[in-house]
Short mmCIF file of C-alpha atoms in Angstrom, two decimals:
data_model
loop_
_atom_site.label_atom_id
_atom_site.label_comp_id
_atom_site.label_asym_id
_atom_site.label_seq_id
_atom_site.Cartn_x
_atom_site.Cartn_y
_atom_site.Cartn_z
CA MET A 1 -18.45 -28.58 -58.52
CA THR A 2 -17.23 -31.03 -61.15
CA THR A 3 -18.19 -34.69 -61.27
CA LYS A 4 -15.47 -37.17 -62.15
CA VAL A 5 -16.40 -39.06 -65.30
CA ARG A 6 -16.03 -42.82 -65.05
CA GLU A 7 -13.41 -44.13 -67.44
CA GLY A 8 -14.86 -46.48 -70.00
CA TRP A 9 -11.96 -48.80 -70.77
CA PRO A 10 -12.22 -50.86 -67.54
CA ASP A 11 -15.79 -51.79 -68.47
CA VAL A 12 -14.61 -52.62 -71.99
CA ALA A 13 -11.97 -54.88 -70.42
CA LYS A 14 -14.55 -56.57 -68.19
CA GLY A 15 -16.78 -57.11 -71.19
CA VAL A 16 -13.95 -58.71 -73.14
CA CYS A 17 -12.98 -60.90 -70.17
CA ILE A 18 -16.47 -62.24 -69.48
CA ILE A 19 -16.97 -63.04 -73.17
CA LEU A 20 -13.66 -64.91 -73.18
CA VAL A 21 -14.66 -66.79 -70.02
CA VAL A 22 -17.88 -68.00 -71.65
CA LEU A 23 -16.04 -68.82 -74.89
CA TRP A 24 -13.48 -70.84 -72.91
CA HIS A 25 -16.19 -72.97 -71.34
CA VAL A 26 -18.08 -73.33 -74.63
CA VAL A 27 -14.96 -74.73 -76.30
CA THR A 28 -13.54 -76.82 -73.48
CA LYS A 29 -16.78 -78.23 -72.11
CA GLN A 30 -18.98 -78.48 -75.19
CA ALA A 31 -17.27 -78.10 -78.57
CA ILE A 32 -14.39 -80.53 -78.03
CA ASP A 33 -16.80 -83.31 -77.06
CA MET A 34 -19.02 -82.93 -80.11
CA PRO A 35 -19.12 -86.07 -82.31
CA GLY A 36 -16.91 -85.44 -85.33
CA ALA A 37 -14.93 -82.60 -83.76
CA GLY A 38 -11.55 -82.31 -85.44
CA ALA A 39 -8.87 -79.89 -86.56
CA VAL A 40 -11.01 -76.73 -86.47
CA THR A 41 -12.01 -77.36 -82.87
CA ASP A 42 -8.34 -78.04 -82.09
CA VAL A 43 -7.56 -74.56 -83.41
CA TRP A 44 -10.25 -73.07 -81.14
CA SER A 45 -8.77 -74.96 -78.20
CA THR A 46 -5.27 -73.69 -78.98
CA VAL A 47 -6.41 -70.09 -79.34
CA ASN A 48 -8.36 -70.34 -76.08
CA ALA A 49 -5.32 -71.76 -74.28
CA GLN A 50 -3.18 -68.84 -75.45
CA LEU A 51 -5.64 -66.44 -73.82
CA LEU A 52 -5.30 -68.04 -70.37
CA PRO A 53 -2.67 -65.50 -69.22
CA LEU A 54 -5.01 -62.67 -70.22
CA ARG A 55 -8.58 -63.56 -69.18
CA MET A 56 -8.56 -63.83 -65.42
CA PRO A 57 -5.43 -61.74 -64.64
CA LEU A 58 -6.97 -58.77 -66.49
CA PHE A 59 -10.32 -59.38 -64.78
CA PHE A 60 -8.65 -59.34 -61.36
CA LEU A 61 -6.52 -56.29 -62.18
CA ILE A 62 -9.69 -54.32 -62.94
CA SER A 63 -11.38 -55.67 -59.80
CA GLY A 64 -8.41 -54.60 -57.70
CA MET A 65 -8.42 -51.10 -59.18
CA PHE A 66 -11.91 -50.47 -57.80
CA ALA A 67 -11.38 -52.13 -54.43
CA GLY A 68 -8.87 -49.66 -52.97
CA ARG A 69 -11.32 -47.28 -51.33
CA ALA A 70 -13.29 -50.09 -49.69
CA VAL A 71 -10.13 -51.78 -48.40
CA THR A 72 -8.54 -48.64 -46.96
CA ALA A 73 -11.68 -47.14 -45.38
CA ILE A 74 -11.16 -46.56 -41.67
CA ASP A 75 -14.22 -48.40 -40.37
CA GLY A 76 -13.82 -51.43 -42.65
CA ALA A 77 -17.57 -51.79 -43.20
CA SER A 78 -17.34 -51.43 -46.98
CA TRP A 79 -14.85 -54.21 -47.65
CA ARG A 80 -16.66 -56.55 -45.25
CA ARG A 81 -19.93 -55.91 -47.04
CA ARG A 82 -18.35 -56.54 -50.44
CA ALA A 83 -16.68 -59.71 -49.26
CA ALA A 84 -19.88 -60.95 -47.62
CA ARG A 85 -21.85 -60.32 -50.80
CA LEU A 86 -19.33 -62.19 -52.96
CA ALA A 87 -19.09 -65.14 -50.58
CA SER A 88 -22.86 -65.41 -50.20
CA VAL A 89 -23.46 -65.24 -53.95
CA TYR A 90 -20.83 -67.96 -54.38
CA VAL A 91 -22.64 -70.21 -51.88
CA ILE A 92 -26.04 -69.55 -53.45
CA TRP A 93 -24.93 -70.39 -56.97
CA VAL A 94 -22.83 -73.40 -56.02
CA LEU A 95 -25.98 -74.83 -54.43
CA ILE A 96 -28.10 -73.95 -57.46
CA GLN A 97 -25.56 -75.46 -59.84
CA THR A 98 -25.32 -78.60 -57.75
CA PHE A 99 -29.01 -79.30 -58.21
CA VAL A 100 -29.47 -78.07 -61.79
CA LEU A 101 -26.33 -79.68 -63.23
CA ALA A 102 -27.42 -83.01 -61.74
CA LEU A 103 -29.87 -83.01 -64.68
CA THR A 104 -26.93 -83.11 -67.13
CA PRO A 105 -24.57 -85.79 -65.75
CA ASP A 106 -22.65 -86.06 -69.05
CA PHE A 107 -21.66 -82.40 -69.04
CA ASP A 108 -17.99 -82.04 -68.12
CA THR A 109 -17.86 -79.79 -65.08
CA ALA A 110 -17.42 -80.25 -61.35
CA ARG A 111 -20.57 -80.81 -59.33
CA ALA A 112 -20.92 -82.24 -55.84
CA SER A 113 -22.41 -85.70 -55.49
CA ASP A 114 -22.48 -85.80 -51.68
CA ALA A 115 -22.30 -83.52 -48.66
CA GLY A 116 -18.53 -83.93 -48.30
CA GLU A 117 -17.85 -82.82 -51.86
CA LEU A 118 -20.24 -79.90 -51.46
CA LEU A 119 -18.45 -78.76 -48.31
CA ALA A 120 -15.11 -78.97 -50.12
CA GLN A 121 -16.45 -76.93 -53.03
CA LEU A 122 -17.70 -74.27 -50.65
CA THR A 123 -14.28 -73.98 -48.99
CA VAL A 124 -10.98 -75.42 -50.26
CA SER A 125 -11.92 -76.81 -53.68
CA PRO A 126 -13.79 -74.01 -55.47
CA THR A 127 -15.91 -74.75 -58.53
CA ASN A 128 -16.10 -72.89 -61.85
CA LEU A 129 -17.46 -69.97 -59.76
CA TRP A 130 -14.09 -69.62 -58.02
CA TYR A 131 -13.70 -65.98 -59.12
CA LEU A 132 -16.27 -64.91 -56.51
CA LEU A 133 -14.61 -66.81 -53.68
CA ALA A 134 -11.22 -65.49 -54.76
CA LEU A 135 -12.41 -61.87 -54.67
CA ALA A 136 -13.82 -62.30 -51.18
CA ALA A 137 -10.51 -63.78 -50.00
CA TYR A 138 -8.51 -61.06 -51.78
CA LEU A 139 -10.48 -58.33 -50.03
CA LEU A 140 -9.63 -59.89 -46.68
CA ILE A 141 -5.94 -60.25 -47.59
CA ALA A 142 -5.80 -56.71 -48.93
CA ARG A 143 -7.35 -55.40 -45.71
CA LEU A 144 -4.96 -57.34 -43.49
CA THR A 145 -1.93 -56.17 -45.51
CA ARG A 146 -3.01 -52.57 -46.06
CA GLN A 147 -0.09 -51.29 -43.96
CA VAL A 148 2.51 -53.38 -45.83
CA PRO A 149 4.48 -51.21 -48.30
CA THR A 150 3.75 -51.90 -51.96
CA PRO A 151 7.42 -52.72 -52.80
CA VAL A 152 7.24 -55.48 -50.18
CA LEU A 153 3.71 -56.77 -50.78
CA LEU A 154 3.73 -57.14 -54.56
CA PRO A 155 6.96 -59.22 -54.77
CA ILE A 156 5.57 -61.57 -52.11
CA ALA A 157 2.33 -61.91 -54.09
CA PHE A 158 4.34 -62.49 -57.28
CA VAL A 159 6.28 -65.32 -55.63
CA ALA A 160 3.00 -66.88 -54.49
CA SER A 161 1.65 -66.58 -58.03
CA ALA A 162 4.80 -68.16 -59.45
CA ALA A 163 4.57 -71.03 -56.98
CA ALA A 164 0.93 -71.70 -57.86
CA ALA A 165 1.68 -71.59 -61.59
CA SER A 166 4.56 -74.04 -61.10
CA GLY A 167 2.20 -76.73 -59.87
CA VAL A 168 3.48 -76.99 -56.30
CA LEU A 169 0.02 -76.67 -54.74
CA PRO A 170 -2.16 -79.75 -54.14
CA ASP A 171 -4.75 -80.45 -56.81
CA LEU A 172 -7.82 -78.98 -55.11
CA GLY A 173 -10.10 -77.82 -57.91
CA ASN A 174 -9.40 -74.18 -58.77
CA LEU A 175 -7.48 -73.36 -55.58
CA TRP A 176 -4.26 -72.87 -57.55
CA GLN A 177 -5.98 -70.20 -59.66
CA VAL A 178 -7.09 -68.38 -56.52
CA VAL A 179 -3.47 -68.18 -55.34
CA GLN A 180 -2.08 -67.43 -58.78
CA ASN A 181 -4.24 -64.37 -59.45
CA LEU A 182 -3.81 -62.63 -56.09
CA PHE A 183 -0.85 -60.70 -57.52
CA PHE A 184 -2.96 -59.06 -60.22
CA PHE A 185 -5.70 -58.02 -57.80
CA LEU A 186 -3.18 -56.42 -55.45
CA ALA A 187 -1.34 -54.82 -58.39
CA GLY A 188 -4.57 -53.27 -59.61
CA MET A 189 -5.34 -51.94 -56.15
CA ARG A 190 -1.86 -50.64 -55.29
CA LEU A 191 -0.87 -49.43 -58.78
CA ARG A 192 -4.18 -48.02 -59.99
CA GLY A 193 -2.67 -44.64 -60.85
CA THR A 194 0.10 -46.28 -62.86
CA VAL A 195 -2.36 -48.52 -64.73
CA GLU A 196 -4.64 -45.57 -65.53
CA ALA A 197 -1.70 -43.48 -66.73
CA PHE A 198 -0.58 -46.35 -68.96
CA ALA A 199 -4.10 -46.64 -70.38
CA ARG A 200 -4.29 -42.90 -71.07
CA SER A 201 -0.91 -42.90 -72.82
CA SER A 202 -1.72 -45.91 -75.03
CA ARG A 203 -1.86 -45.16 -78.75
CA PRO A 204 -3.13 -47.35 -81.62
CA LEU A 205 0.37 -48.72 -82.28
CA HIS A 206 0.80 -49.98 -78.71
CA PRO A 207 -1.70 -52.88 -78.87
CA PHE A 208 0.02 -54.19 -82.00
CA MET A 209 3.48 -53.95 -80.41
CA LEU A 210 2.36 -55.54 -77.15
CA GLY A 211 0.32 -58.15 -79.01
CA ALA A 212 3.37 -59.10 -81.06
CA ALA A 213 5.50 -59.28 -77.91
CA TYR A 214 2.93 -61.47 -76.20
CA THR A 215 2.63 -63.77 -79.23
CA VAL A 216 6.41 -64.26 -79.33
CA CYS A 217 6.62 -64.87 -75.58
CA ALA A 218 3.67 -67.29 -75.58
CA ALA A 219 5.15 -69.19 -78.51
CA ALA A 220 8.50 -69.46 -76.73
CA VAL A 221 6.83 -70.72 -73.56
CA GLY A 222 4.93 -73.33 -75.52
CA VAL A 223 7.80 -74.52 -77.73
CA LEU A 224 10.33 -74.69 -74.90
CA GLY A 225 7.87 -76.21 -72.41
CA MET A 226 8.39 -73.35 -69.94
CA ARG A 227 4.82 -73.28 -68.63
CA GLN A 228 5.76 -74.39 -65.11
CA TRP A 229 9.17 -72.74 -64.87
CA PRO A 230 9.17 -70.53 -61.76
CA GLY A 231 8.04 -67.01 -62.59
CA VAL A 232 7.45 -67.59 -66.29
CA TRP A 233 3.65 -67.77 -66.24
CA PRO A 234 3.03 -64.64 -64.13
CA MET A 235 5.53 -62.71 -66.26
CA LEU A 236 3.74 -63.86 -69.39
CA SER A 237 0.48 -62.73 -67.78
CA VAL A 238 1.98 -59.29 -67.10
CA VAL A 239 2.70 -58.91 -70.82
CA ALA A 240 -0.80 -60.18 -71.68
CA VAL A 241 -2.44 -57.77 -69.21
CA ALA A 242 -0.46 -54.82 -70.59
CA PHE A 243 -1.68 -55.80 -74.06
CA GLY A 244 -5.25 -56.06 -72.76
CA VAL A 245 -5.21 -52.68 -71.01
CA ALA A 246 -3.71 -50.90 -74.03
CA THR A 247 -6.15 -52.55 -76.44
CA CYS A 248 -9.23 -51.78 -74.36
CA ALA A 249 -8.12 -48.18 -73.77
CA VAL A 250 -7.60 -47.61 -77.50
CA LEU A 251 -10.91 -49.27 -78.38
CA ASP A 252 -12.70 -47.10 -75.83
CA ARG A 253 -11.31 -43.90 -77.34
CA ARG A 254 -11.13 -44.76 -81.03
CA ALA A 255 -13.73 -47.44 -81.80
CA GLY A 256 -17.02 -46.51 -80.16
CA ALA A 257 -19.06 -48.96 -82.23
CA ILE A 258 -17.05 -51.81 -80.70
CA ALA A 259 -16.52 -50.31 -77.26
CA ARG A 260 -20.14 -49.42 -76.48
CA PRO A 261 -21.54 -52.98 -76.50
CA LEU A 262 -18.46 -54.23 -74.65
CA ARG A 263 -18.96 -51.58 -71.96
CA TRP A 264 -22.62 -52.58 -71.70
CA VAL A 265 -21.71 -56.23 -71.22
CA GLY A 266 -18.87 -55.28 -68.88
CA ARG A 267 -21.33 -53.67 -66.47
CA ARG A 268 -23.35 -56.91 -66.30
CA THR A 269 -20.66 -59.50 -65.72
CA LEU A 270 -22.04 -60.98 -62.47
CA PRO A 271 -25.24 -62.56 -63.86
CA ILE A 272 -23.36 -63.84 -66.91
CA TYR A 273 -20.66 -65.36 -64.73
CA VAL A 274 -22.91 -67.14 -62.24
CA LEU A 275 -25.51 -68.28 -64.77
CA HIS A 276 -23.63 -69.24 -67.93
CA MET A 277 -22.71 -72.82 -67.04
CA ILE A 278 -26.37 -73.80 -66.61
CA PRO A 279 -27.70 -72.84 -70.08
CA LEU A 280 -24.50 -74.19 -71.63
CA ALA A 281 -25.03 -77.55 -69.94
CA LEU A 282 -28.70 -77.69 -70.95
CA ILE A 283 -27.93 -76.71 -74.55
CA ASP A 284 -25.18 -79.33 -74.67
CA ALA A 285 -27.63 -81.98 -73.45
CA GLY A 286 -30.12 -80.94 -76.11
CA ILE A 287 -27.51 -81.11 -78.87
CA ARG A 288 -26.35 -84.53 -77.70
CA ALA A 289 -29.93 -85.80 -77.69
CA THR A 290 -30.27 -85.00 -81.40
CA GLY A 291 -27.22 -87.11 -82.27
CA ILE A 292 -25.96 -84.43 -84.66
CA ARG A 293 -22.36 -84.73 -85.81
CA THR A 294 -20.39 -81.56 -86.29
CA THR A 295 -18.74 -80.45 -89.54
CA PRO A 296 -15.78 -78.13 -90.18
CA VAL A 297 -18.17 -75.26 -90.95
CA ILE A 298 -20.13 -75.84 -87.74
CA GLU A 299 -16.87 -76.17 -85.80
CA ALA A 300 -15.75 -72.79 -87.11
CA VAL A 301 -18.85 -70.81 -86.15
CA GLN A 302 -20.44 -72.74 -83.29
CA PRO A 303 -18.23 -71.42 -80.45
CA LEU A 304 -18.99 -67.81 -81.36
CA VAL A 305 -22.70 -68.41 -81.95
CA LEU A 306 -23.12 -70.49 -78.80
CA THR A 307 -21.20 -67.95 -76.72
CA SER A 308 -23.55 -65.20 -77.93
CA ILE A 309 -26.63 -67.32 -77.23
CA VAL A 310 -25.50 -68.27 -73.73
CA ILE A 311 -24.73 -64.64 -72.81
CA ALA A 312 -28.12 -63.51 -74.15
CA ILE A 313 -29.90 -66.22 -72.15
CA CYS A 314 -28.04 -65.23 -68.98
CA LEU A 315 -29.00 -61.58 -69.30
CA GLY A 316 -32.59 -62.50 -70.14
CA VAL A 317 -32.88 -64.86 -67.16
CA HIS A 318 -31.34 -62.24 -64.91
CA ALA A 319 -33.91 -59.66 -66.01
CA VAL A 320 -36.78 -62.12 -65.45
CA LEU A 321 -35.52 -63.15 -62.02
CA ARG A 322 -35.26 -59.54 -60.93
CA ARG A 323 -38.77 -58.81 -62.16
CA CYS A 324 -39.97 -61.80 -60.15
CA GLY A 325 -38.40 -60.39 -57.00
CA LEU A 326 -35.46 -62.81 -57.04
CA GLY A 327 -32.70 -60.23 -57.34
CA VAL A 328 -31.66 -61.55 -53.92
CA LEU A 329 -29.95 -64.41 -55.77
CA PHE A 330 -27.40 -61.90 -57.04
CA ASP A 331 -27.20 -59.74 -53.92
CA PRO A 332 -28.65 -61.25 -50.73
CA LEU A 333 -27.42 -58.48 -48.44
CA PRO A 334 -30.45 -56.15 -48.78
CA LEU A 335 -32.67 -59.03 -47.65
CA ALA A 336 -30.35 -59.70 -44.71
CA ASP A 337 -30.49 -56.00 -43.84
CA ARG A 338 -34.30 -56.03 -43.86
CA LEU A 339 -34.43 -59.14 -41.67
CA ARG A 340 -32.02 -57.56 -39.18
CA GLY A 341 -34.13 -54.41 -39.18
CA ARG A 342 -37.26 -56.39 -38.44
CA ARG A 343 -35.58 -58.25 -35.59
CA ARG A 344 -34.44 -54.97 -34.08
CA ALA A 345 -37.95 -53.57 -34.39
CA VAL A 346 -39.43 -56.65 -32.70
CA ARG A 347 -36.90 -56.42 -29.84
CA ALA A 348 -37.65 -52.71 -29.46
CA ILE A 349 -41.38 -53.43 -29.20
CA GLN A 350 -40.81 -56.22 -26.70
CA THR A 351 -38.68 -54.03 -24.49
#
């Protein structure tokens, strides 16, 4: 009996994506507000903006690839459990962020200031943790549409993505991103075989060709102001995702020294994702308290250094919390299972 070996490139891709997510927040929420920030930080901001069509679409494509079995299972227990876990982790960390980020009022990120805002963030106006809520919603949508043929479902999802990217949705936090990325989750789930075949066939020249194509397309979109033209942004994301898949597949096969740490990080994305805004906000507050002004040299290296520090803190805090018996913060379902088991045992004794 042979055991199927897990492909490494999806974990490489997840590692790249979570690093880019942290880098995005480091630049947009900390570096650009540093006293003295100038041209070098502007370059970081521009580079980060050009990666928008890659980061989350690739993340959701990979998530969709590994959701198919849960969504199509006959009893439906698996997808419900996954969705419940994601939604509950979202609620837990929105509440934690609400209290902790109140300590850093000058840090530029959404946090609820009253019960109404908190309710909105938990439902229709998701916070920076929107990826979790989106995945829970995508699992439900994928389950409800599991009988819809792929040639029908994916074009509908693409139109929804195009509409969201065109700015037609009301400005409700990150809701537009939830709608926009549904296409890539469903594409990963429905076209997993095609994506895996593309990854296997990718050769070292392919990332350079696709990277050049993406650079040209992104430049054209920027110069011509096509960002909100219907269909342009999701099509640009398709090119970016193809570049990302090819690059990660080649790195996984040909550059083990780079791929191994990325795979390691890629298997630990949840604690980094839910935690990273808190240490970033606290570090930002500490830097502001010193009154330090940035310099071009600091501008050049700070985003990379701070991204590395924040990720290391997140993984360290995660390890400590688990050792302290607080792993429930990252997966509350085992606790819920134990409580249900105890209630059943009590009822059995009483009867």
